[in-house]
Short mmCIF file of C-alpha atoms in Angstrom, two decimals:
data_model
loop_
_atom_site.label_atom_id
_atom_site.label_comp_id
_atom_site.label_asym_id
_atom_site.label_seq_id
_atom_site.Cartn_x
_atom_site.Cartn_y
_atom_site.Cartn_z
CA MET O 1 -16.32 0.11 -11.31
CA LYS O 2 -13.24 0.85 -9.19
CA ARG O 3 -15.29 3.25 -7.08
CA LEU O 4 -17.85 0.54 -6.42
CA PHE O 5 -15.16 -1.81 -5.12
CA LEU O 6 -13.67 0.98 -3.01
CA TRP O 7 -17.04 1.74 -1.43
CA MET O 8 -17.65 -1.97 -0.81
CA ALA O 9 -14.26 -2.25 0.90
CA VAL O 10 -14.95 0.80 3.08
CA PHE O 11 -18.39 -0.56 4.00
CA ALA O 12 -16.93 -3.98 4.84
CA LEU O 13 -14.39 -2.41 7.18
CA THR O 14 -17.07 -0.33 8.90
CA ALA O 15 -19.49 -3.24 9.13
CA SER O 16 -16.87 -5.45 10.75
CA ALA O 17 -16.35 -3.11 13.73
CA ALA O 18 -17.17 -4.78 17.03
CA ASP O 19 -20.53 -3.69 18.46
CA ILE O 20 -19.54 -2.59 21.95
CA SER O 21 -22.33 -0.04 22.41
CA GLY O 22 -23.89 -0.18 25.86
CA ASN O 23 -22.89 -0.61 29.48
CA TRP O 24 -19.77 -2.45 30.65
CA LYS O 25 -18.26 -3.20 34.07
CA ALA O 26 -14.50 -3.62 34.43
CA THR O 27 -12.08 -4.74 37.12
CA ALA O 28 -8.32 -4.39 37.49
CA GLU O 29 -5.78 -5.30 40.14
CA GLY O 30 -4.18 -2.06 41.32
CA PRO O 31 -1.35 -1.38 43.77
CA ASN O 32 -3.88 -1.14 46.62
CA GLY O 33 -6.17 -3.99 45.58
CA MET O 34 -9.06 -4.55 43.19
CA MET O 35 -10.46 -1.54 41.32
CA GLU O 36 -13.78 -1.21 39.50
CA ARG O 37 -14.86 1.02 36.61
CA THR O 38 -18.00 1.26 34.48
CA PHE O 39 -18.15 2.29 30.83
CA VAL O 40 -21.03 3.55 28.71
CA PHE O 41 -19.95 3.17 25.08
CA LYS O 42 -21.66 4.67 22.03
CA VAL O 43 -20.42 3.54 18.62
CA ASP O 44 -21.21 5.28 15.34
CA GLY O 45 -19.34 3.53 12.53
CA GLN O 46 -15.77 3.49 13.81
CA LYS O 47 -16.22 6.49 16.14
CA LEU O 48 -16.41 5.69 19.86
CA THR O 49 -17.82 8.13 22.43
CA GLY O 50 -19.27 7.82 25.91
CA GLU O 51 -18.15 8.06 29.50
CA THR O 52 -16.56 6.05 32.25
CA THR O 53 -16.91 6.21 36.02
CA SER O 54 -14.85 4.89 38.90
CA SER O 55 -15.33 5.35 42.62
CA PHE O 56 -11.64 6.32 42.83
CA VAL O 57 -11.47 9.21 40.31
CA GLY O 58 -15.12 9.82 39.36
CA LYS O 59 -16.55 10.38 35.88
CA SER O 60 -14.53 10.95 32.70
CA THR O 61 -15.51 11.58 29.09
CA ILE O 62 -14.19 9.24 26.40
CA MET O 63 -12.14 11.18 23.85
CA ASP O 64 -10.49 10.24 20.55
CA GLY O 65 -12.33 6.91 20.59
CA LYS O 66 -12.11 4.45 17.74
CA VAL O 67 -13.33 0.92 17.05
CA ASP O 68 -11.40 -0.80 14.26
CA GLY O 69 -12.55 -4.40 13.88
CA ASP O 70 -12.16 -5.82 17.38
CA ASN O 71 -9.57 -3.19 18.42
CA VAL O 72 -10.78 -0.40 20.71
CA THR O 73 -8.80 2.74 21.59
CA PHE O 74 -9.64 5.92 23.48
CA THR O 75 -8.30 8.46 25.95
CA ILE O 76 -9.75 9.78 29.19
CA THR O 77 -8.61 12.55 31.51
CA VAL O 78 -8.79 11.86 35.25
CA ARG O 79 -8.26 14.15 38.20
CA PHE O 80 -6.22 12.70 41.09
CA GLN O 81 -5.03 14.78 44.06
CA ASP O 82 -5.50 18.09 42.19
CA ASN O 83 -3.57 16.78 39.18
CA GLU O 84 -5.01 15.94 35.76
CA MET O 85 -3.70 12.87 33.94
CA LYS O 86 -4.47 11.51 30.51
CA LEU O 87 -4.86 7.74 30.30
CA ASN O 88 -4.66 5.87 26.99
CA TYR O 89 -6.82 2.76 26.68
CA LYS O 90 -6.09 0.06 24.10
CA GLY O 91 -8.29 -3.00 24.03
CA LYS O 92 -9.41 -6.05 22.13
CA ALA O 93 -13.08 -7.04 22.12
CA SER O 94 -14.09 -10.69 22.08
CA GLY O 95 -17.78 -11.48 22.51
CA ASN O 96 -18.95 -9.94 25.77
CA GLU O 97 -15.44 -9.10 27.03
CA ILE O 98 -12.85 -6.43 26.32
CA LYS O 99 -9.29 -6.71 27.62
CA PHE O 100 -7.77 -3.25 28.04
CA THR O 101 -4.21 -2.10 28.63
CA VAL O 102 -4.09 1.40 30.14
CA GLU O 103 -1.02 3.60 29.96
CA ASN O 104 -0.24 6.99 31.42
CA PRO O 105 1.93 8.84 28.86
CA ALA O 106 3.61 10.68 31.76
CA GLY O 107 4.83 7.37 33.20
CA GLY O 108 3.78 5.00 35.91
CA PRO O 109 2.54 1.43 35.91
CA THR O 110 0.46 -0.06 33.10
CA LEU O 111 -2.88 -1.49 34.22
CA GLU O 112 -4.79 -4.40 32.72
CA TRP O 113 -8.59 -4.10 32.86
CA LEU O 114 -11.12 -6.81 32.02
CA ALA O 115 -14.48 -5.35 31.00
CA LYS O 116 -17.63 -7.44 30.71
CA ARG O 117 -20.88 -6.37 29.12
CA ALA O 118 -23.31 -5.49 31.92
CA GLY O 119 -25.90 -8.20 32.32
CA SER O 120 -23.78 -10.98 30.81
#
C-alpha cells in the first residue's frame, strides 16, 4: 500500500510539470539595447531538451534542463568573440509566458528575459 501512495505522489509531481513544449520567442534589455532569442523546448516528464537561437551568438543546445512544476532550469553554452561561456537559465512559467533570469557563472550582469509562446 505504501508503494502505491509513493507511485501516486511521483506521478502527481510529474503530471504537474508545466507544459512548455514548443516554440517560444523572448526579449531582454541588454547593455546595447533590446535582444531577441527563440527557444524550441521538448519536455519528457521533468526532462527538458531543445535548442535556442539568437542573432547575436547563434544556436545553442539546451543542457541539464529540468521542469519542476512551473520552475524551469537549463544551461546553454554560447560562443562570443572566440570565447565559450556557460549561461544558467532559471525561469518560472505562467500560462503562455516564462520569465527567465540568466546568469554567467564567470561573472557579469544578470539578464531578465521574457519568453512568450510563439503564436500567442
